[in-house]
Structure formats: C-alpha cells, structure tokens
C-alpha cells in the first residue's frame, strides 16, 4: 500500500467515525489513534507529526494524532515516545538535523494547564527538544531536576511561580529565545550566561533587584525585556551587547544609566519609562541607530542632548520636571516625527522648533506655556499639536477648539518679517546706551515692543524710554534684570501698553500707580520677591492673565477676586494657604488656575462650583483629599469630585 492509499484510508475511516459517533466521542478519538498507529511506518522522522494529549477531570486520557507533510522513501518506523504519555500537553515531532543520541526522535513540547510535577519529571528524561512552553503552573523546575536537553531553540516558562532557575539551564546551548516573564525570580544563575546563541530574553514582571555583569556575555542578544522588576542599576557590561535592537528597562527603580550603554551601536528602541532618572549620560548621544527613546515619568530637569542620534524618530519625555527647551537640544533631530513633552514645567518654546523638519506630533499639554512661537505655523508636516492645560494668553479658546491646522494657519498670519542680517539702516536705528546695551528702535517702530531684558541691570536707563519717543508701544519686556522696583517711567506708556513682563527680577512690591496702566491685558511678575498686590489694581478692567509664580505670597491676593476680566491666574510655588471658592466663582471668565506647590492644607468642596475652570492645578500641596489619583483624572473629574463632597 503506497502513501496516497494510506492517507485516503485514514481520512475515510476517521470521517465515518465522526459521522457515526460524533467528533467528540471516545470512539472517534480511538479511531483516530488506531489509524495513526497504522501509518507510523510510512512517515519520515524528519517530518512533523502533531499529537495532543490531555488529562481530563476524571483522569481519563484522550489523544488525537494528526499527521502533516508526509515524506516518501523512509523505511525506519518511529512511534511516539512513552514519556509523553506521562504528562499532559501537546507533542510535535519535527525535523531537526545533527543530533546524536536521540535516535532520530526530535520533539516540540507544549504544556498547557497540566500537572507541573509531571511535566518536570518528563523534561528531565528528554534528550532532545526544540520547543518548550510552560504556563500557569506553580512549579516547573525544582532543585532535583536536570534539564538534560541539547537542542532547545525556544523555551517559554511564563506565568508561573518560579523563584529560581536550575543550573542545568546552561546546557541548552542552542536556545535562541527564552521567556521567563510573570514569575517570581529574584536572581539569575551564572549558567544562564553560557547560552551564547540566545537572541531574545524576556524577564519582565519578576522580582529582580540585581542584574549580574554576566549578562554582557550574551552577545547574540537582539531583544531583552527587564521591565517591571526592582532594578536600581544595570551593569556596565550591558554595553557589550552590540547586536541589541530593543532594550526595555521600564517600571524599575533606576537612578542612572551606565556609561557603557554607548556600546549598543545597533539599539533602536530604549524604554526607561517610570524610573527615578534625574539625568541621562551624555554618551547616550553616541547611539547613532536609536529610533525610539522613552523617558516618561522620571525626574529629568533637562531635555537630553542627542547630537548624533540623527535616526531618532520618537522622543517621549512626558511627566518629568523639564523647564526649558533650547535650540541646541533640537538642531540635530531632523528625523524626529514625535516629540512628547506633556506634564512638565516648560515655559516657552524656541523659534528653533522649526528645525524639527519631520515633526508630525508635538505634545506640550499641561506645561506653563503662555505663548507660542509664530514659527510653528511654518511646519508643514505637523499634524497634531496638543496644548491643553497651558495658560495660553495670546490665543483665543475658540481658535484652539478648531484644531491644529486652523491654529497653524493663525500662527502663520502673525509672522512678521524680520531682517536676517544687519543693514546700514539698522546701525543707525540702534542707540548705544550708557550701560553699553543696545535698544532696537526698529523693533519699537515695527513690532511695538520695548525690550530691555536679560541685561542684569538694577535699573532701566532713561535713554530706553527716550528711544520710544511718540511711537506707540504695546509690549514691554524688562525681565531677567536686577530690578528691585518697577521703573517709574513705565507709567508714560499707559495709553498703549497691553503686555508687561517684569519676571525674574527682585521686586518686593508693586506701586499703587501701576493701576494707571488700564489697557493692560497680560502681566508677568514671576520669580520676584512679592508678598502682596495693591488693591488699586482692581482698576485693571481689561486684565486677562497674571503670572505670580515663584514669589512669597502667603495669602491669595484679595484684589484678584475683584478683577472680573481675569481668565488666567498662575500663582504656583508660593506659600498660599487657602483660596475663597465663593469669591473665585465670581470670576466667571476664569479658565486656568494654577495653585501648585503651595501650602494649601484643605481644598474647599465649593471650589467644584467654579464650572468655568478648564485647568485647575493643585499638585504639590500638603492636603490629603482629594487624592493624587483623582487629581490625575483631570480638571473635570476633580471638580465633579469636589461638588460631590459639598454638604447637603
């Protein structure tokens, strides 16, 4: 009887049994088994035969043998080894060449929901296996078990209760992929580093506190997952893994990265999300193949400089403490398509953001950004711009609702041409002041801006005000100086000025006559020494936003409750102890209130009635309720929670 006839008879008999008894009946299963035993002599040992063998609840044994890809020309019979009748699971005999001592029997083993002790005993007696899967067992290996196997190439022992690996793991010299995830491993045996052919090592969701230096000996590795462990550091030898493509270190307790990490020249993905990193080593910039970098939920204060990472496509640094984005950090990232900076403390974006020519998604939500560079409008590939949770004062809310493309169109419309090089006319319009600084009269005439910022001066020279002449000025920027008082002559600009920036000075008080600047829409007093505001500021009926962060306020300024036009109040990083929710409710236009990092001991439930708020920031205060989990859900959920706690 030739091979074709054998197959036809087997299919015919099995089909008849299925029709007569049903395919789930014991008789059908017996037929299949009987037919398969008849056919063993004609199948090659180098071809695949699948068998399933299960333990039932009543300890009855059922098995189905299914043949696949038979091969003519073999004359050596092979029966399924008795060992597989001692443990539940699925057995495959597949083609593997060059194994002495196995008499041509080569198997893949799948253990599913069977008795771990039986599987362990069976494993110790196998000489040659190609695939092992263990899942949902309490014990897979024990100290008395020897895994005497020579041809494993894939081993999965995940979702168990493993606390240790046997030393005999080192005998699996042909192992290429090892999955030990979701166990309770606390340490790894030195013998593991003998697996020179290992390409993938999955150790996520264990209890590892230490990674030995020996990991650097696994030079064939291209993927290693160490996420969700208890690691506080990783060895410098990790840099020896020059073939590594993916490295996942997320959800650990890492405080730093080793300098040797620069040796991973082929690394494309590095995930360090949710660790305790305060900085990243400069050598990270040498990883020229890096395409994705995840640094979310750490303690970074600066954006890393990645000068040689010209292949980088995604940079995720959300939920850190970054305050500044500089041009030098961006200029080499021309391939970057995703930049995530959400939930940081960024105050401004540089015009050089346009250097990111390939940028498609920019996420700067929940920062301290009050204005956007108009140059953003010239980024044609930008598809998504996330801005929610920022105290934007130059862009109307209705414009933000219209979406990214409308916003970019608006920014383009505001771009004003500025000279790229200094001309002879410019030299005549720049006046030299006694302080050796220069004031650009051209900017006064065309941009209506009086800029004397960053001079580190204790006072503003009269020549600065004289340069204005009769020209209308709408923006005054005296920030980043050493001013201890508001320049008196600023009142001369009361008829036209709408925006004043006196941040980063040493102001201790604001004079009452400051209220004469009744066209003011935006005031920036951040990073000064202020403890109060004069009641006379109530006259500023056009004021829309005021920034008082990083001062010395112990009491929320009462005058702010009286300025009904206010839309944004930023008073973070002070010592404010409380706010009056009844008076705040009277500010019907107030949409952003930043009270982060103050001394608020109790959040009044009535604050939930301030339904005009779209961004309420309370992090960093000593109150116990509401808890951080509620605050993390966002302003709407927070206000709803507060309303639910208002006494009936």
XYZ file of C-alpha atoms in Angstrom:
648
model
C 0.000 0.000 0.000
C 1.536 3.292 -1.048
C 1.433 6.560 0.853
C -1.565 8.019 -1.008
C -3.686 4.953 -0.256
C -2.755 5.049 3.419
C -3.796 8.672 3.700
C -7.092 8.050 1.888
C -7.951 5.096 4.142
C -7.107 7.111 7.232
C -9.287 10.052 6.190
C -12.146 7.734 5.194
C -12.161 5.830 8.480
C -11.955 8.997 10.570
C -14.769 10.611 8.571
C -17.019 7.578 9.062
C -16.291 7.563 12.778
C -17.152 11.251 13.021
C -20.473 10.690 11.201
C -21.447 7.646 13.250
C -20.317 8.671 16.725
C -19.654 12.409 16.617
C -16.202 14.012 16.552
C -16.119 14.460 20.359
C -16.966 10.857 21.183
C -14.372 8.458 22.663
C -14.971 6.108 19.736
C -13.956 8.784 17.219
C -10.813 9.546 19.206
C -9.983 5.828 19.371
C -10.427 5.542 15.589
C -8.037 8.434 15.003
C -5.452 6.932 17.305
C -5.798 3.489 15.750
C -5.459 4.856 12.219
C -2.392 6.844 13.156
C -0.601 3.837 14.616
C -1.115 2.026 11.345
C 0.579 4.807 9.454
C 3.731 5.342 11.532
C 5.973 3.124 9.381
C 5.498 5.245 6.289
C 6.346 8.606 7.813
C 9.779 10.138 7.882
C 11.231 11.011 11.290
C 12.340 14.296 9.787
C 8.794 15.428 9.107
C 6.225 16.794 11.514
C 3.625 14.739 13.334
C 1.409 16.536 15.858
C -0.240 14.842 18.774
C -2.372 16.268 21.520
C -2.618 14.532 24.813
C -4.794 15.833 27.625
C -5.648 14.985 31.190
C -9.360 15.165 31.807
C -11.054 15.896 35.115
C -11.790 12.190 35.554
C -8.200 11.247 34.833
C -9.237 9.629 31.551
C -6.740 10.039 28.763
C -7.729 11.273 25.359
C -5.428 11.918 22.462
C -5.649 12.901 18.846
C -2.831 12.328 16.437
C -2.765 14.426 13.306
C -0.259 13.875 10.525
C 1.177 16.593 8.338
C 3.576 16.795 5.396
C 4.407 13.046 4.945
C 7.533 12.123 3.058
C 8.043 9.071 0.825
C 11.182 6.995 0.908
C 11.627 6.303 4.608
C 11.985 2.815 5.918
C 12.515 3.364 9.647
C 9.408 3.300 11.843
C 9.051 5.716 14.723
C 6.474 5.624 17.478
C 5.591 8.490 19.801
C 7.828 8.051 22.854
C 6.190 6.726 26.045
C 7.390 9.749 28.005
C 4.610 11.893 26.514
C 2.058 9.527 27.968
C 3.194 10.561 31.437
C 2.486 14.271 31.197
C -0.315 16.308 29.707
C 0.140 18.700 26.845
C 0.811 18.634 23.131
C 3.618 16.855 21.352
C 5.177 17.596 17.991
C 7.830 15.612 16.197
C 9.658 17.921 13.825
C 12.699 17.966 11.631
C 15.975 18.835 13.300
C 19.268 17.562 11.976
C 22.564 16.665 13.501
C 21.616 15.367 16.929
C 23.390 12.298 18.210
C 21.829 10.239 20.947
C 18.236 10.930 20.077
C 17.752 8.117 17.556
C 16.000 10.425 15.170
C 13.287 11.462 17.620
C 13.004 15.193 17.877
C 10.083 16.856 19.592
C 8.438 20.087 20.464
C 6.595 20.170 23.740
C 3.666 22.391 24.753
C 2.390 22.101 28.322
C -0.943 23.751 28.844
C -2.715 23.689 32.181
C -1.307 20.297 33.103
C 0.379 18.981 36.222
C 3.694 20.775 36.681
C 5.268 17.898 38.559
C 4.512 15.537 35.682
C 5.965 17.947 33.160
C 9.092 18.455 35.234
C 9.644 14.731 35.501
C 9.129 14.350 31.798
C 11.550 17.126 30.934
C 14.328 15.574 32.931
C 14.132 12.455 30.763
C 14.079 14.089 27.335
C 17.337 14.154 25.414
C 16.352 16.370 22.517
C 13.682 19.084 22.391
C 13.075 22.040 20.135
C 10.295 23.928 21.874
C 9.019 24.089 25.455
C 6.085 26.075 26.760
C 5.052 26.092 30.393
C 2.182 28.223 31.617
C 0.011 28.666 34.695
C 1.814 26.172 36.902
C 3.033 26.571 40.434
C 6.306 24.737 39.995
C 8.155 23.972 36.832
C 11.706 23.340 37.973
C 12.913 22.051 41.289
C 16.339 21.546 42.742
C 16.355 17.884 41.894
C 15.531 18.308 38.246
C 18.110 18.200 35.493
C 17.077 19.643 32.163
C 19.228 17.373 30.049
C 18.333 18.819 26.691
C 20.607 19.613 23.766
C 18.548 21.199 21.023
C 16.135 23.678 22.561
C 15.748 26.776 20.407
C 12.661 28.263 22.042
C 11.616 27.941 25.666
C 8.632 29.637 27.287
C 8.079 29.281 31.019
C 5.940 32.337 31.678
C 3.027 32.981 34.054
C 4.225 30.576 36.734
C 5.526 30.915 40.281
C 9.219 30.350 39.558
C 11.576 31.684 42.212
C 14.790 30.269 40.728
C 16.221 28.578 37.644
C 18.207 25.318 37.733
C 21.894 25.460 36.948
C 21.302 22.951 34.178
C 19.718 25.768 32.173
C 23.225 26.348 30.848
C 23.075 23.052 28.937
C 20.582 24.493 26.437
C 23.319 25.661 24.123
C 21.069 26.040 21.075
C 18.446 28.099 22.870
C 17.562 31.242 20.908
C 14.535 32.588 22.765
C 13.865 32.303 26.495
C 10.660 33.662 28.039
C 10.558 33.771 31.843
C 8.111 36.627 32.285
C 5.468 36.874 35.011
C 7.266 34.750 37.574
C 8.872 35.496 40.941
C 12.539 35.299 40.048
C 14.809 37.252 42.393
C 18.142 36.259 40.889
C 19.566 34.604 37.813
C 22.102 31.744 37.781
C 25.545 32.309 36.306
C 24.907 29.365 33.990
C 22.369 31.476 32.116
C 25.211 33.490 30.596
C 26.520 30.346 28.874
C 23.689 30.480 26.333
C 25.775 32.057 23.580
C 23.100 31.627 20.905
C 20.366 33.356 22.877
C 18.764 36.163 20.859
C 15.706 37.056 22.946
C 15.460 37.153 26.745
C 12.114 38.071 28.311
C 12.332 38.713 32.062
C 9.556 41.239 32.590
C 7.259 41.060 35.621
C 9.658 39.388 38.053
C 11.297 40.477 41.311
C 14.863 41.013 40.112
C 16.828 43.520 42.201
C 20.217 42.925 40.623
C 21.429 42.103 37.122
C 24.837 40.354 37.092
C 27.722 41.529 34.934
C 27.486 38.220 33.107
C 24.605 39.489 31.017
C 27.220 41.155 28.844
C 28.357 37.715 27.678
C 25.102 37.138 25.770
C 26.483 38.930 22.736
C 23.948 37.404 20.330
C 21.024 39.098 22.089
C 18.917 41.450 19.983
C 15.989 41.825 22.412
C 15.945 41.934 26.207
C 12.970 42.912 28.348
C 13.677 43.699 32.016
C 10.599 45.808 32.666
C 8.528 45.631 35.850
C 11.272 44.452 38.178
C 13.022 46.045 41.161
C 16.305 47.026 39.497
C 18.123 50.043 40.949
C 21.005 49.817 38.485
C 22.133 47.875 35.447
C 25.722 46.711 34.875
C 28.147 48.491 32.603
C 28.665 45.211 30.748
C 25.270 45.738 29.144
C 27.174 47.836 26.632
C 28.813 44.662 25.290
C 25.517 43.705 23.658
C 26.400 45.322 20.363
C 23.685 43.402 18.483
C 20.900 44.537 20.778
C 17.993 46.204 18.966
C 15.414 46.546 21.777
C 16.082 47.228 25.459
C 13.169 47.623 27.866
C 14.070 48.882 31.360
C 10.726 50.485 32.161
C 8.968 50.286 35.539
C 12.066 49.766 37.667
C 13.898 51.932 40.211
C 16.870 53.005 38.124
C 18.639 56.178 39.239
C 21.043 56.244 36.333
C 22.210 54.516 33.173
C 25.726 53.059 32.748
C 28.254 54.802 30.533
C 28.818 51.539 28.712
C 25.382 51.826 27.159
C 27.015 53.686 24.279
C 28.379 50.349 23.061
C 24.931 49.349 21.813
C 25.519 50.643 18.314
C 22.503 48.835 16.845
C 19.976 49.748 19.526
C 16.793 51.146 18.008
C 14.430 51.207 20.983
C 15.300 52.183 24.558
C 12.469 52.313 27.092
C 13.264 53.751 30.537
C 9.720 54.812 31.429
C 8.815 55.083 35.129
C 12.192 55.037 36.810
C 13.999 57.533 39.058
C 16.321 59.043 36.447
C 17.414 62.614 37.148
C 19.638 62.756 34.075
C 20.890 60.598 31.242
C 24.588 60.147 30.436
C 25.994 62.263 27.586
C 27.158 59.064 25.883
C 23.527 58.414 25.003
C 24.114 60.856 22.154
C 26.506 58.336 20.585
C 23.765 55.775 19.919
C 23.508 56.528 16.229
C 20.890 53.857 15.410
C 18.419 54.908 18.097
C 14.917 55.477 16.702
C 12.663 55.452 19.779
C 13.548 56.806 23.220
C 11.086 56.619 26.117
C 11.964 58.577 29.274
C 8.458 59.257 30.590
C 7.718 59.503 34.314
C 11.217 60.205 35.604
C 12.815 63.201 37.338
C 14.592 64.811 34.397
C 15.140 68.568 34.660
C 16.690 68.994 31.219
C 15.936 67.692 27.771
C 18.788 65.327 26.802
C 21.158 66.451 24.069
C 21.228 63.799 21.357
C 23.635 65.340 18.887
C 24.470 62.147 16.971
C 21.048 60.498 17.123
C 20.154 61.517 13.604
C 17.892 58.467 13.189
C 15.728 59.317 16.205
C 12.045 59.362 15.254
C 10.278 59.412 18.626
C 11.302 61.175 21.844
C 8.972 60.721 24.820
C 9.904 62.781 27.902
C 6.469 63.459 29.372
C 5.849 63.651 33.131
C 9.248 64.986 34.142
C 10.427 68.330 35.551
C 11.790 69.924 32.384
C 11.543 73.727 32.458
C 13.347 74.745 29.289
C 13.721 73.639 25.691
C 16.788 75.066 23.967
C 17.774 75.295 20.324
C 20.953 73.245 20.831
C 18.818 70.333 22.033
C 16.783 70.317 18.839
C 19.084 71.202 15.982
C 20.328 67.650 15.289
C 16.942 65.907 15.413
C 15.855 66.456 11.828
C 14.284 62.957 11.597
C 12.134 63.383 14.716
C 8.438 62.824 13.994
C 7.081 62.638 17.572
C 8.079 64.903 20.460
C 6.168 64.346 23.678
C 6.796 66.947 26.406
C 3.470 66.843 28.224
C 3.197 67.293 32.001
C 6.462 69.170 32.501
C 7.231 72.764 33.507
C 8.188 74.168 30.115
C 7.544 77.909 29.918
C 8.487 78.758 26.339
C 9.256 77.089 23.039
C 12.152 78.460 20.975
C 11.680 79.567 17.387
C 14.204 76.865 16.523
C 11.439 74.294 16.991
C 11.146 74.604 13.210
C 14.467 72.746 12.920
C 12.430 69.587 13.512
C 11.582 69.321 9.830
C 9.911 65.898 10.094
C 7.824 66.620 13.187
C 4.271 65.296 12.888
C 3.119 65.252 16.515
C 4.047 67.768 19.214
C 2.558 67.155 22.657
C 3.183 70.027 25.098
C -0.004 69.656 27.129
C -0.019 70.586 30.814
C 3.015 72.854 30.888
C 3.452 76.534 31.770
C 3.475 77.854 28.209
C 1.801 81.242 27.892
C 2.504 81.890 24.202
C 3.533 80.002 21.082
C 6.238 80.977 18.595
C 4.639 82.036 15.338
C 7.294 79.976 13.566
C 5.262 76.873 14.442
C 2.981 77.877 11.594
C 5.766 77.064 9.133
C 5.904 73.349 9.970
C 4.039 71.709 7.066
C 4.274 68.126 8.392
C 2.848 68.945 11.818
C -0.476 67.118 12.109
C -1.142 67.046 15.865
C -0.407 69.844 18.338
C -1.581 69.093 21.897
C -1.839 72.265 24.014
C -4.457 71.621 26.689
C -3.620 72.600 30.250
C -1.358 75.543 29.333
C -2.012 79.146 30.416
C -2.049 80.419 26.829
C -2.854 84.103 26.800
C -2.295 85.081 23.175
C -4.581 82.516 21.561
C -8.342 82.512 21.925
C -10.022 79.384 23.210
C -12.350 79.161 20.233
C -9.283 79.022 17.974
C -7.831 76.113 19.941
C -11.058 74.175 19.540
C -10.859 74.402 15.745
C -7.881 72.059 15.615
C -4.218 72.003 14.696
C -4.433 73.141 11.087
C -6.510 76.225 11.896
C -4.118 77.098 14.712
C -1.086 76.786 12.439
C -2.825 78.956 9.877
C -3.404 81.589 12.562
C 0.253 81.480 13.646
C 1.398 81.922 10.047
C -0.771 85.002 9.758
C 1.052 86.535 12.717
C 4.535 86.013 11.395
C 6.190 89.356 10.752
C 9.237 89.629 8.573
C 12.425 90.435 10.413
C 15.762 91.262 8.791
C 18.130 88.337 8.585
C 21.269 90.475 8.514
C 22.166 93.826 9.915
C 21.908 96.610 7.365
C 23.282 100.087 7.374
C 19.863 101.367 8.387
C 19.883 99.042 11.389
C 23.160 100.504 12.580
C 21.599 103.962 12.624
C 18.493 102.819 14.492
C 20.427 101.085 17.256
C 21.317 103.525 20.012
C 24.229 102.874 22.344
C 23.217 103.351 25.969
C 25.393 104.203 28.964
C 25.062 100.594 30.088
C 26.722 99.540 26.796
C 23.482 97.768 25.856
C 21.563 98.493 22.690
C 17.890 99.197 22.204
C 16.500 98.382 18.786
C 14.430 101.333 17.632
C 13.430 99.299 14.584
C 11.656 96.841 16.923
C 9.877 99.717 18.640
C 8.614 101.142 15.375
C 7.621 97.920 13.627
C 6.873 95.440 16.425
C 5.704 97.997 19.014
C 7.949 96.249 21.512
C 10.266 97.808 24.083
C 12.726 95.075 25.008
C 15.369 95.607 27.661
C 15.516 92.062 29.033
C 18.415 89.948 30.204
C 20.736 92.887 30.912
C 21.246 92.102 34.600
C 20.802 95.801 35.356
C 19.493 97.222 38.645
C 17.581 99.951 36.823
C 16.318 100.840 33.355
C 18.202 103.834 31.903
C 16.189 106.874 30.847
C 17.593 106.508 27.346
C 15.490 103.372 26.943
C 12.281 105.337 27.493
C 13.591 108.240 25.439
C 14.039 105.902 22.481
C 10.286 105.316 22.404
C 9.512 108.923 21.585
C 5.982 109.231 20.292
C 5.812 105.700 18.942
C 3.052 103.555 20.462
C 4.393 100.591 22.438
C 2.150 97.640 23.281
C 4.707 95.209 24.750
C 7.293 95.971 27.446
C 9.851 93.340 28.430
C 12.158 94.198 31.346
C 12.558 90.601 32.551
C 15.780 88.962 33.753
C 17.355 92.012 35.308
C 18.102 93.010 38.895
C 15.216 95.454 39.341
C 14.121 95.957 42.947
C 11.330 98.365 41.978
C 9.073 98.965 38.994
C 10.654 101.665 36.767
C 8.619 104.851 37.452
C 8.678 105.975 33.817
C 6.744 102.909 32.740
C 3.594 104.911 33.504
C 4.398 107.065 30.467
C 3.294 104.151 28.293
C -0.149 103.872 29.895
C -2.132 104.787 26.794
C -0.858 101.932 24.613
C 0.891 99.217 26.617
C -1.065 95.971 26.978
C 1.613 93.462 27.941
C 4.284 93.908 30.636
C 6.905 91.348 31.606
C 8.809 92.094 34.824
C 9.607 88.482 35.644
C 12.929 87.274 37.035
C 13.804 90.424 38.939
C 13.944 91.343 42.626
C 10.702 93.268 43.009
C 9.436 93.429 46.589
C 6.294 95.464 45.915
C 4.126 96.936 43.167
C 3.352 100.676 43.400
C -0.338 101.731 43.516
C 0.075 103.929 40.441
C 0.724 100.770 38.406
C -3.079 100.670 38.183
C -2.884 103.627 35.779
C -1.896 101.178 33.032
C -5.545 100.460 32.380
C -5.035 98.863 28.956
C -3.033 96.006 30.421
C -4.193 92.560 29.338
C -1.201 90.492 30.489
C 1.172 90.892 33.452
C 4.133 88.681 34.265
C 5.561 89.096 37.798
C 7.010 85.592 38.152
C 10.257 84.910 40.060
C 10.321 88.012 42.232
C 10.039 88.695 45.982
C 6.429 89.863 46.111
C 4.257 89.236 49.168
C 1.169 91.262 48.201
C -0.537 93.292 45.482
C -2.070 96.761 45.931
C -5.868 96.971 45.998
C -5.672 99.704 43.369
C -5.050 97.043 40.707
C -8.800 96.487 40.736
C -8.911 99.279 38.139
C -7.269 96.992 35.547
C -10.589 96.075 33.989
C -9.021 94.636 30.802
C -6.566 92.326 32.532
C -6.884 88.760 31.242
C -3.881 86.967 32.740
C -1.441 87.456 35.590
C 1.576 85.323 36.475
C 2.717 85.404 40.112
C 4.584 82.084 40.323
C 7.759 81.788 42.400
C 7.168 84.703 44.760
C 6.496 84.870 48.508
C 2.727 85.152 48.724
C 1.290 83.598 51.871
C -2.229 84.805 51.135
C -4.093 84.709 47.844
C -4.168 88.406 46.794
C -7.642 89.723 47.567
C -7.553 92.173 44.664
C -7.570 89.295 42.177
C -11.106 88.408 43.248
C -12.174 91.881 42.093
C -10.758 91.776 38.556
C -13.710 90.194 36.741
C -11.947 90.044 33.377
C -9.314 87.547 34.541
C -9.057 84.313 32.549
C -5.723 83.001 33.850
C -4.149 83.164 37.321
C -0.806 81.425 37.840
C 0.344 81.595 41.449
C 2.253 78.333 41.852
C 5.339 77.860 44.028
C 4.363 80.304 46.754
C 3.109 79.752 50.303
C -0.593 80.374 49.771
C -2.616 78.620 52.458
C -6.152 78.882 51.084
C -8.500 80.333 48.473
C -12.051 81.607 48.786
C -14.229 79.470 46.459
C -17.205 81.838 46.776
C -15.181 84.804 45.535
C -13.489 82.703 42.860
C -16.881 81.730 41.496
C -17.442 85.421 40.819
C -14.638 85.305 38.233
C -16.902 83.951 35.527
C -14.207 84.051 32.821
C -11.527 82.274 34.847
C -10.445 79.162 32.931
C -6.958 78.450 34.321
C -5.964 78.480 37.984
C -2.518 77.194 38.956
C -2.049 76.675 42.700
C 0.678 74.035 42.533
C 3.340 73.796 45.228
C 1.729 75.987 47.871
C 0.679 75.328 51.478
C -2.989 74.515 50.953
C -3.994 72.136 53.745
C -7.600 71.705 52.674
C -9.361 72.024 49.331
C -12.821 73.523 49.857
C -15.531 71.380 48.184
C -17.239 74.578 46.994
C -14.355 75.014 44.566
C -16.197 72.457 42.460
C -18.818 75.114 41.703
C -16.276 77.105 39.678
C -17.505 75.470 36.489
C -15.720 77.922 34.201
C -12.380 76.320 35.115
C -10.809 74.212 32.394
C -7.441 73.752 34.086
C -7.175 73.541 37.879
C -3.703 72.566 39.107
C -3.284 71.593 42.763
C -0.282 69.240 42.781
C 2.417 69.725 45.385
C 0.178 70.883 48.247
C 0.013 69.163 51.669
C -3.724 68.345 51.613
C -4.791 64.701 51.811
C -8.044 64.965 49.915
C -8.594 64.829 47.026
C -6.019 62.125 46.471
C -3.500 62.150 43.654
C -5.440 59.522 41.711
C -8.428 61.850 41.472
C -6.299 64.856 40.506
C -4.646 62.784 37.786
C -8.032 62.261 36.110
C -8.145 65.898 35.081
C -9.956 69.090 35.959
C -13.488 67.976 35.091
C -13.239 64.861 37.254
C -11.690 66.875 40.086
C -14.456 69.485 40.052
C -17.102 66.778 39.968
C -15.480 65.074 42.951
C -15.408 68.335 44.908
C -19.068 69.016 44.140
C -19.978 65.561 45.408
C -18.467 66.455 48.787
C -20.449 69.656 49.300
C -22.655 69.156 52.380
C -26.345 68.866 51.533
